[in-house]
Amino acid sequence: MNHKKWKFMKNNYQLYLMLLPGLLLLLVFKYVPMYGIIIAFKDYSPIRGIMGSDWVGLEYFRRFLTLPTFNQLFGNTVLLSFYGMVFGFIAPIVLALILNQIRHVGLKKNIQLIVYAPNFISTVIVVGMLFLLLSPVGPVNNLMEAMGMERAMFMTDAAYFRTVYVVSGIWQTAGWSSIIYLATLSGIGPELIEAAKVDGANVMQRIFHIDLPTLRPVSAIIFILSVGGIMSIGFEKAYLMQTSLNLPRSEILATYLYKVGLQMGDYSYSTAVGLFNAVINVILLLSVNFVVKRLNEGEGI
């Protein structure tokens, strides 16, 4: 550390003292537990402890990769995450663009209140609402029957699982996720919009040539971060929506980890699966970040 940096830190030590509690929390709750990853390479026994357990190397990774249902688990996780990421990424942008075009302040605030509200509903309640609304005798099926369509088993038929999961996720999070895009759009100078109007640009032309280029940097970062969690799809909602009939589509790595790790107590094997999951996430994050930087004039994370 050179003299100039040391002098800056000495003169601004208060800033670093404010940073210290956050760093300690990060160290204690994020980095110290990484020590436990070693049990993925050991035949862990709570009695013998981590260091006393026998070393088995990559045995648990081989066991997972040769699992008969590996392709199903991996495919379900990737597809469910991919659909949720793509549609969940596009929906807030579209919503923000629409809200940004509303000039009536009162109407805009009321619409924002309505679309933000689902974010504050817990996942348990959302899934409960899904089971009530989409049950064989629920209002959705009643409406379908009134329109001459056949009733559908939305919550038990595996074919509907991904659609219900993704659409309900968009309904719950799109409004809240659009806030950052609306904040970015609010930074556009009114003189730029007025100049576009004077030049004869219509609404769609202003969106494509002013709004979307403004959103590009922040949307690129959000997209990269969402890709980094593509394998870390939420356990809670998938587990709550799971039934014995939709397991072929609803069984993902997170629910599988819960069952083998906590219910069956196979800690070493579940840790190996979790580590495999984390490595895939890191590879995807670095790869997408590299591609986005190449396509987005060097802007990434």
mmCIF file of C-alpha atoms in Angstrom, residues 9-243:
data_model
loop_
_atom_site.group_PDB
_atom_site.id
_atom_site.type_symbol
_atom_site.label_atom_id
_atom_site.label_comp_id
_atom_site.label_asym_id
_atom_site.label_seq_id
_atom_site.Cartn_x
_atom_site.Cartn_y
_atom_site.Cartn_z
ATOM 1 C CA MET A 9 -7.346 5.944 4.897
ATOM 2 C CA LYS A 10 -5.860 7.776 7.891
ATOM 3 C CA ASN A 11 -7.706 10.989 7.093
ATOM 4 C CA ASN A 12 -10.997 9.151 6.497
ATOM 5 C CA TYR A 13 -10.789 6.479 9.179
ATOM 6 C CA GLN A 14 -14.400 7.164 10.216
ATOM 7 C CA LEU A 15 -15.618 5.748 6.902
ATOM 8 C CA TYR A 16 -13.706 2.524 7.465
ATOM 9 C CA LEU A 17 -15.008 2.245 11.028
ATOM 10 C CA MET A 18 -18.561 2.468 9.632
ATOM 11 C CA LEU A 19 -17.664 -0.282 7.163
ATOM 12 C CA LEU A 20 -16.271 -2.580 9.862
ATOM 13 C CA PRO A 21 -19.605 -3.996 11.244
ATOM 14 C CA GLY A 22 -20.750 -4.982 7.751
ATOM 15 C CA LEU A 23 -17.417 -6.641 7.004
ATOM 16 C CA LEU A 24 -17.549 -8.564 10.288
ATOM 17 C CA LEU A 25 -21.070 -9.816 9.531
ATOM 18 C CA LEU A 26 -19.957 -10.855 6.052
ATOM 19 C CA LEU A 27 -16.944 -12.663 7.475
ATOM 20 C CA VAL A 28 -18.844 -14.477 10.238
ATOM 21 C CA PHE A 29 -21.928 -15.519 8.295
ATOM 22 C CA LYS A 30 -20.542 -15.927 4.754
ATOM 23 C CA TYR A 31 -16.856 -16.841 4.847
ATOM 24 C CA VAL A 32 -16.392 -18.731 8.121
ATOM 25 C CA PRO A 33 -19.139 -21.294 7.234
ATOM 26 C CA MET A 34 -17.225 -22.103 4.023
ATOM 27 C CA TYR A 35 -15.013 -24.272 6.222
ATOM 28 C CA GLY A 36 -17.898 -26.773 6.280
ATOM 29 C CA ILE A 37 -17.586 -27.362 2.514
ATOM 30 C CA ILE A 38 -14.849 -29.862 3.308
ATOM 31 C CA ILE A 39 -17.462 -32.424 4.381
ATOM 32 C CA ALA A 40 -18.385 -32.777 0.690
ATOM 33 C CA PHE A 41 -15.108 -34.677 0.342
ATOM 34 C CA LYS A 42 -15.462 -36.702 3.560
ATOM 35 C CA ASP A 43 -17.692 -39.415 4.963
ATOM 36 C CA TYR A 44 -18.903 -37.009 7.603
ATOM 37 C CA SER A 45 -19.954 -38.285 10.995
ATOM 38 C CA PRO A 46 -21.237 -35.855 13.644
ATOM 39 C CA ILE A 47 -19.595 -38.011 16.312
ATOM 40 C CA ARG A 48 -16.124 -37.954 14.735
ATOM 41 C CA GLY A 49 -16.395 -34.363 13.557
ATOM 42 C CA ILE A 50 -15.214 -32.786 10.330
ATOM 43 C CA MET A 51 -11.499 -33.423 10.802
ATOM 44 C CA GLY A 52 -12.006 -36.918 12.214
ATOM 45 C CA SER A 53 -14.206 -38.167 9.367
ATOM 46 C CA ASP A 54 -12.718 -40.335 6.617
ATOM 47 C CA TRP A 55 -11.645 -38.704 3.361
ATOM 48 C CA VAL A 56 -13.558 -40.024 0.316
ATOM 49 C CA GLY A 57 -12.507 -37.497 -2.331
ATOM 50 C CA LEU A 58 -14.949 -37.051 -5.208
ATOM 51 C CA GLU A 59 -17.093 -40.069 -4.305
ATOM 52 C CA TYR A 60 -20.240 -38.048 -3.580
ATOM 53 C CA PHE A 61 -19.871 -36.002 -6.750
ATOM 54 C CA ARG A 62 -19.651 -39.225 -8.792
ATOM 55 C CA ARG A 63 -22.684 -40.548 -6.948
ATOM 56 C CA PHE A 64 -24.691 -37.446 -7.822
ATOM 57 C CA LEU A 65 -23.596 -37.288 -11.474
ATOM 58 C CA THR A 66 -24.480 -40.970 -11.981
ATOM 59 C CA LEU A 67 -27.852 -40.609 -10.252
ATOM 60 C CA PRO A 68 -30.638 -42.024 -12.481
ATOM 61 C CA THR A 69 -32.672 -38.846 -11.992
ATOM 62 C CA PHE A 70 -29.726 -36.453 -12.453
ATOM 63 C CA ASN A 71 -30.832 -35.263 -15.900
ATOM 64 C CA GLN A 72 -34.359 -34.668 -14.618
ATOM 65 C CA LEU A 73 -33.186 -32.727 -11.538
ATOM 66 C CA PHE A 74 -30.676 -30.664 -13.471
ATOM 67 C CA GLY A 75 -33.056 -30.040 -16.374
ATOM 68 C CA ASN A 76 -35.947 -29.025 -14.116
ATOM 69 C CA THR A 77 -33.728 -26.588 -12.219
ATOM 70 C CA VAL A 78 -32.222 -24.997 -15.319
ATOM 71 C CA LEU A 79 -35.493 -24.722 -17.261
ATOM 72 C CA LEU A 80 -37.509 -23.370 -14.339
ATOM 73 C CA SER A 81 -34.774 -20.842 -13.536
ATOM 74 C CA PHE A 82 -34.303 -19.921 -17.195
ATOM 75 C CA TYR A 83 -38.001 -19.269 -17.813
ATOM 76 C CA GLY A 84 -38.303 -17.332 -14.585
ATOM 77 C CA MET A 85 -35.176 -15.295 -15.353
ATOM 78 C CA VAL A 86 -36.102 -14.418 -18.961
ATOM 79 C CA PHE A 87 -39.770 -13.565 -18.429
ATOM 80 C CA GLY A 88 -39.118 -12.156 -14.972
ATOM 81 C CA PHE A 89 -36.410 -9.925 -16.470
ATOM 82 C CA ILE A 90 -38.528 -8.617 -19.353
ATOM 83 C CA ALA A 91 -41.760 -7.994 -17.421
ATOM 84 C CA PRO A 92 -40.426 -5.263 -15.048
ATOM 85 C CA ILE A 93 -38.841 -3.395 -17.968
ATOM 86 C CA VAL A 94 -42.090 -3.433 -19.948
ATOM 87 C CA LEU A 95 -44.052 -2.382 -16.855
ATOM 88 C CA ALA A 96 -41.619 0.462 -16.153
ATOM 89 C CA LEU A 97 -41.875 1.696 -19.738
ATOM 90 C CA ILE A 98 -45.680 1.664 -19.532
ATOM 91 C CA LEU A 99 -45.779 3.446 -16.152
ATOM 92 C CA ASN A 100 -43.298 6.022 -17.416
ATOM 93 C CA GLN A 101 -45.726 7.016 -20.164
ATOM 94 C CA ILE A 102 -48.554 7.773 -17.710
ATOM 95 C CA ARG A 103 -48.615 11.530 -17.167
ATOM 96 C CA HIS A 104 -51.543 11.673 -14.721
ATOM 97 C CA VAL A 105 -49.751 11.645 -11.343
ATOM 98 C CA GLY A 106 -52.694 10.347 -9.303
ATOM 99 C CA LEU A 107 -53.454 7.506 -11.711
ATOM 100 C CA LYS A 108 -49.792 6.561 -11.909
ATOM 101 C CA LYS A 109 -49.453 6.349 -8.114
ATOM 102 C CA ASN A 110 -52.571 4.219 -7.783
ATOM 103 C CA ILE A 111 -51.343 1.783 -10.443
ATOM 104 C CA GLN A 112 -47.925 1.611 -8.778
ATOM 105 C CA LEU A 113 -49.560 0.832 -5.441
ATOM 106 C CA ILE A 114 -51.511 -2.028 -7.023
ATOM 107 C CA VAL A 115 -48.529 -3.596 -8.830
ATOM 108 C CA TYR A 116 -46.166 -3.190 -5.844
ATOM 109 C CA ALA A 117 -48.546 -4.797 -3.336
ATOM 110 C CA PRO A 118 -48.025 -8.489 -4.310
ATOM 111 C CA ASN A 119 -44.346 -8.219 -3.361
ATOM 112 C CA PHE A 120 -45.363 -7.926 0.295
ATOM 113 C CA ILE A 121 -47.421 -11.115 0.251
ATOM 114 C CA SER A 122 -45.496 -14.063 1.669
ATOM 115 C CA THR A 123 -44.715 -17.035 -0.548
ATOM 116 C CA VAL A 124 -46.820 -19.327 1.647
ATOM 117 C CA ILE A 125 -49.893 -17.145 1.117
ATOM 118 C CA VAL A 126 -49.228 -16.864 -2.631
ATOM 119 C CA VAL A 127 -49.083 -20.651 -2.982
ATOM 120 C CA GLY A 128 -52.219 -20.985 -0.874
ATOM 121 C CA MET A 129 -53.980 -18.544 -3.207
ATOM 122 C CA LEU A 130 -52.820 -20.599 -6.188
ATOM 123 C CA PHE A 131 -54.266 -23.798 -4.751
ATOM 124 C CA LEU A 132 -57.592 -22.055 -4.102
ATOM 125 C CA LEU A 133 -57.846 -20.220 -7.421
ATOM 126 C CA LEU A 134 -56.584 -23.087 -9.579
ATOM 127 C CA SER A 135 -58.265 -26.002 -7.824
ATOM 128 C CA PRO A 136 -60.534 -28.264 -9.928
ATOM 129 C CA VAL A 137 -63.569 -26.458 -8.444
ATOM 130 C CA GLY A 138 -61.908 -23.036 -8.192
ATOM 131 C CA PRO A 139 -62.929 -19.817 -9.945
ATOM 132 C CA VAL A 140 -60.458 -20.224 -12.815
ATOM 133 C CA ASN A 141 -61.790 -23.669 -13.732
ATOM 134 C CA ASN A 142 -65.368 -22.458 -13.274
ATOM 135 C CA LEU A 143 -64.694 -19.631 -15.713
ATOM 136 C CA MET A 144 -63.065 -22.016 -18.180
ATOM 137 C CA GLU A 145 -66.074 -24.329 -18.019
ATOM 138 C CA ALA A 146 -68.436 -21.390 -18.544
ATOM 139 C CA MET A 147 -66.451 -20.515 -21.680
ATOM 140 C CA GLY A 148 -66.851 -24.039 -23.017
ATOM 141 C CA MET A 149 -63.382 -25.310 -22.099
ATOM 142 C CA GLU A 150 -62.492 -28.388 -20.085
ATOM 143 C CA ARG A 151 -61.410 -28.115 -16.473
ATOM 144 C CA ALA A 152 -57.661 -28.439 -15.912
ATOM 145 C CA MET A 153 -55.684 -29.884 -13.005
ATOM 146 C CA PHE A 154 -53.300 -26.944 -12.754
ATOM 147 C CA MET A 155 -51.692 -27.822 -9.423
ATOM 148 C CA THR A 156 -51.354 -31.570 -9.915
ATOM 149 C CA ASP A 157 -50.648 -31.929 -13.630
ATOM 150 C CA ALA A 158 -46.873 -31.691 -14.150
ATOM 151 C CA ALA A 159 -47.391 -30.049 -17.552
ATOM 152 C CA TYR A 160 -48.755 -26.882 -15.894
ATOM 153 C CA PHE A 161 -46.182 -26.572 -13.100
ATOM 154 C CA ARG A 162 -43.625 -24.343 -14.846
ATOM 155 C CA THR A 163 -46.265 -22.041 -16.308
ATOM 156 C CA VAL A 164 -48.004 -21.563 -12.954
ATOM 157 C CA TYR A 165 -44.672 -21.092 -11.166
ATOM 158 C CA VAL A 166 -43.316 -18.495 -13.599
ATOM 159 C CA VAL A 167 -46.544 -16.532 -14.121
ATOM 160 C CA SER A 168 -47.250 -16.308 -10.385
ATOM 161 C CA GLY A 169 -43.643 -15.215 -9.828
ATOM 162 C CA ILE A 170 -43.991 -12.425 -12.376
ATOM 163 C CA TRP A 171 -47.253 -11.292 -10.767
ATOM 164 C CA GLN A 172 -45.587 -11.181 -7.361
ATOM 165 C CA THR A 173 -42.273 -9.492 -8.222
ATOM 166 C CA ALA A 174 -42.601 -7.539 -11.493
ATOM 167 C CA GLY A 175 -44.029 -4.406 -9.869
ATOM 168 C CA TRP A 176 -41.371 -4.155 -7.186
ATOM 169 C CA SER A 177 -38.565 -4.993 -9.628
ATOM 170 C CA SER A 178 -39.692 -2.183 -11.937
ATOM 171 C CA ILE A 179 -38.787 0.453 -9.330
ATOM 172 C CA ILE A 180 -35.113 0.569 -10.292
ATOM 173 C CA TYR A 181 -36.029 0.956 -13.966
ATOM 174 C CA LEU A 182 -38.504 3.737 -13.181
ATOM 175 C CA ALA A 183 -35.832 5.501 -11.152
ATOM 176 C CA THR A 184 -33.449 5.262 -14.112
ATOM 177 C CA LEU A 185 -36.078 6.595 -16.514
ATOM 178 C CA SER A 186 -36.798 9.522 -14.185
ATOM 179 C CA GLY A 187 -33.233 10.691 -14.829
ATOM 180 C CA ILE A 188 -33.963 11.392 -18.491
ATOM 181 C CA GLY A 189 -33.917 15.135 -19.082
ATOM 182 C CA PRO A 190 -37.288 16.583 -20.107
ATOM 183 C CA GLU A 191 -35.539 18.673 -22.743
ATOM 184 C CA LEU A 192 -34.486 15.477 -24.524
ATOM 185 C CA ILE A 193 -38.082 14.244 -24.623
ATOM 186 C CA GLU A 194 -39.347 17.634 -25.807
ATOM 187 C CA ALA A 195 -36.709 17.710 -28.543
ATOM 188 C CA ALA A 196 -37.833 14.262 -29.710
ATOM 189 C CA LYS A 197 -41.438 15.442 -29.809
ATOM 190 C CA VAL A 198 -40.465 18.494 -31.829
ATOM 191 C CA ASP A 199 -38.674 16.222 -34.289
ATOM 192 C CA GLY A 200 -41.922 14.284 -34.713
ATOM 193 C CA ALA A 201 -41.004 11.142 -32.747
ATOM 194 C CA ASN A 202 -44.032 9.146 -31.595
ATOM 195 C CA VAL A 203 -44.296 7.211 -28.327
ATOM 196 C CA MET A 204 -42.751 3.989 -29.657
ATOM 197 C CA GLN A 205 -39.866 5.869 -31.287
ATOM 198 C CA ARG A 206 -39.149 7.686 -28.018
ATOM 199 C CA ILE A 207 -39.173 4.374 -26.156
ATOM 200 C CA PHE A 208 -36.785 2.681 -28.585
ATOM 201 C CA HIS A 209 -34.405 5.610 -29.058
ATOM 202 C CA ILE A 210 -34.453 7.259 -25.615
ATOM 203 C CA ASP A 211 -35.890 4.999 -22.883
ATOM 204 C CA LEU A 212 -34.352 1.657 -23.840
ATOM 205 C CA PRO A 213 -30.799 3.022 -24.381
ATOM 206 C CA THR A 214 -31.075 4.702 -20.972
ATOM 207 C CA LEU A 215 -32.065 1.389 -19.350
ATOM 208 C CA ARG A 216 -29.365 -0.642 -21.074
ATOM 209 C CA PRO A 217 -26.511 -0.251 -18.508
ATOM 210 C CA VAL A 218 -28.637 -1.011 -15.424
ATOM 211 C CA SER A 219 -30.537 -3.811 -17.167
ATOM 212 C CA ALA A 220 -27.239 -5.425 -18.202
ATOM 213 C CA ILE A 221 -26.057 -5.530 -14.574
ATOM 214 C CA ILE A 222 -29.385 -6.883 -13.317
ATOM 215 C CA PHE A 223 -29.388 -9.541 -16.032
ATOM 216 C CA ILE A 224 -25.863 -10.666 -15.138
ATOM 217 C CA LEU A 225 -26.758 -10.919 -11.458
ATOM 218 C CA SER A 226 -29.920 -12.879 -12.257
ATOM 219 C CA VAL A 227 -27.926 -15.320 -14.381
ATOM 220 C CA GLY A 228 -25.553 -15.806 -11.467
ATOM 221 C CA GLY A 229 -28.460 -17.224 -9.482
ATOM 222 C CA ILE A 230 -29.961 -19.335 -12.239
ATOM 223 C CA MET A 231 -29.195 -22.541 -10.332
ATOM 224 C CA SER A 232 -30.284 -21.076 -6.989
ATOM 225 C CA ILE A 233 -33.992 -20.974 -7.668
ATOM 226 C CA GLY A 234 -36.036 -20.472 -4.526
ATOM 227 C CA PHE A 235 -36.670 -23.644 -2.545
ATOM 228 C CA GLU A 236 -39.713 -22.467 -0.608
ATOM 229 C CA LYS A 237 -42.146 -21.875 -3.453
ATOM 230 C CA ALA A 238 -41.171 -24.979 -5.421
ATOM 231 C CA TYR A 239 -41.494 -27.145 -2.309
ATOM 232 C CA LEU A 240 -44.868 -25.679 -1.346
ATOM 233 C CA MET A 241 -46.251 -26.173 -4.867
ATOM 234 C CA GLN A 242 -44.950 -29.736 -5.016
ATOM 235 C CA THR A 243 -47.379 -32.648 -5.113
#
